[in-house]
Amino acid sequence: MTANPAGWRASSRSQNVSSRVEVGPLRPGVAVRNSRHQDGVYLTTSAEQWRSFLTAVKTGRFDR
């Protein structure tokens, strides 16, 4: 996964935040970046790993 994703998106809950996480679609996965570093520095992950991460967040696995 080395191509630049098109259509970066951020959570609607972070609209008024200057630095946020953005996600962009790649085939066959997703790219994740910090909105302050839009110069192409991002990490990539498979779609399966991204779904697992989102499930863990939604179920409170990372809550303190």
mmCIF file of C-alpha atoms in Angstrom:
data_model
loop_
_atom_site.group_PDB
_atom_site.id
_atom_site.type_symbol
_atom_site.label_atom_id
_atom_site.label_comp_id
_atom_site.label_asym_id
_atom_site.label_seq_id
_atom_site.Cartn_x
_atom_site.Cartn_y
_atom_site.Cartn_z
ATOM 1 C CA MET A 1 0.000 0.000 0.000
ATOM 2 C CA THR A 2 2.041 2.934 -1.218
ATOM 3 C CA ALA A 3 -0.398 5.068 -3.214
ATOM 4 C CA ASN A 4 -1.757 8.304 -1.794
ATOM 5 C CA PRO A 5 -5.359 7.958 -0.665
ATOM 6 C CA ALA A 6 -7.998 10.264 -2.050
ATOM 7 C CA GLY A 7 -10.684 11.778 0.120
ATOM 8 C CA TRP A 8 -9.133 12.077 3.577
ATOM 9 C CA ARG A 9 -11.848 12.164 6.288
ATOM 10 C CA ALA A 10 -11.921 13.158 9.934
ATOM 11 C CA SER A 11 -14.435 12.291 12.609
ATOM 12 C CA SER A 12 -17.391 14.652 12.796
ATOM 13 C CA ARG A 13 -16.635 14.885 16.527
ATOM 14 C CA SER A 14 -13.300 16.580 15.831
ATOM 15 C CA GLN A 15 -14.427 19.437 13.573
ATOM 16 C CA ASN A 16 -13.160 22.202 15.878
ATOM 17 C CA VAL A 17 -9.826 20.602 16.706
ATOM 18 C CA SER A 18 -6.670 21.882 15.007
ATOM 19 C CA SER A 19 -4.817 18.560 15.132
ATOM 20 C CA ARG A 20 -6.825 15.433 14.465
ATOM 21 C CA VAL A 21 -6.554 11.979 12.987
ATOM 22 C CA GLU A 22 -7.680 11.626 9.377
ATOM 23 C CA VAL A 23 -8.395 8.412 7.489
ATOM 24 C CA GLY A 24 -8.139 7.848 3.752
ATOM 25 C CA PRO A 25 -9.191 4.836 1.697
ATOM 26 C CA LEU A 26 -6.584 2.649 0.022
ATOM 27 C CA ARG A 27 -7.045 -0.598 -1.785
ATOM 28 C CA PRO A 28 -7.007 -2.993 0.015
ATOM 29 C CA GLY A 29 -6.819 -1.042 3.315
ATOM 30 C CA VAL A 30 -6.723 2.428 4.848
ATOM 31 C CA ALA A 31 -4.187 5.169 5.554
ATOM 32 C CA VAL A 32 -4.133 7.161 8.793
ATOM 33 C CA ARG A 33 -2.423 10.535 9.322
ATOM 34 C CA ASN A 34 -2.231 13.524 11.651
ATOM 35 C CA SER A 35 -3.929 16.533 10.043
ATOM 36 C CA ARG A 36 -0.944 18.732 10.960
ATOM 37 C CA HIS A 37 1.366 16.578 8.828
ATOM 38 C CA GLN A 38 -0.319 16.454 5.442
ATOM 39 C CA ASP A 39 2.973 16.118 3.589
ATOM 40 C CA GLY A 40 2.444 12.435 2.899
ATOM 41 C CA VAL A 41 3.581 11.045 6.233
ATOM 42 C CA TYR A 42 1.033 8.438 7.245
ATOM 43 C CA LEU A 43 0.697 4.833 8.286
ATOM 44 C CA THR A 44 -1.203 2.149 6.442
ATOM 45 C CA THR A 45 -3.141 -0.837 7.670
ATOM 46 C CA SER A 46 -5.303 -3.551 6.220
ATOM 47 C CA ALA A 47 -9.074 -3.164 6.255
ATOM 48 C CA GLU A 48 -9.337 -6.092 8.697
ATOM 49 C CA GLN A 49 -6.878 -4.524 11.146
ATOM 50 C CA TRP A 50 -8.687 -1.174 10.920
ATOM 51 C CA ARG A 51 -12.057 -2.822 11.667
ATOM 52 C CA SER A 52 -10.523 -4.609 14.668
ATOM 53 C CA PHE A 53 -9.102 -1.339 15.964
ATOM 54 C CA LEU A 54 -12.436 0.460 15.583
ATOM 55 C CA THR A 55 -14.245 -2.358 17.373
ATOM 56 C CA ALA A 56 -11.774 -2.146 20.260
ATOM 57 C CA VAL A 57 -12.253 1.629 20.518
ATOM 58 C CA LYS A 58 -16.052 1.371 20.395
ATOM 59 C CA THR A 59 -16.155 -1.321 23.069
ATOM 60 C CA GLY A 60 -13.955 0.677 25.453
ATOM 61 C CA ARG A 61 -10.859 -1.497 25.308
ATOM 62 C CA PHE A 62 -8.581 1.566 25.532
ATOM 63 C CA ASP A 63 -10.599 3.421 28.179
ATOM 64 C CA ARG A 64 -8.755 4.146 31.390
#
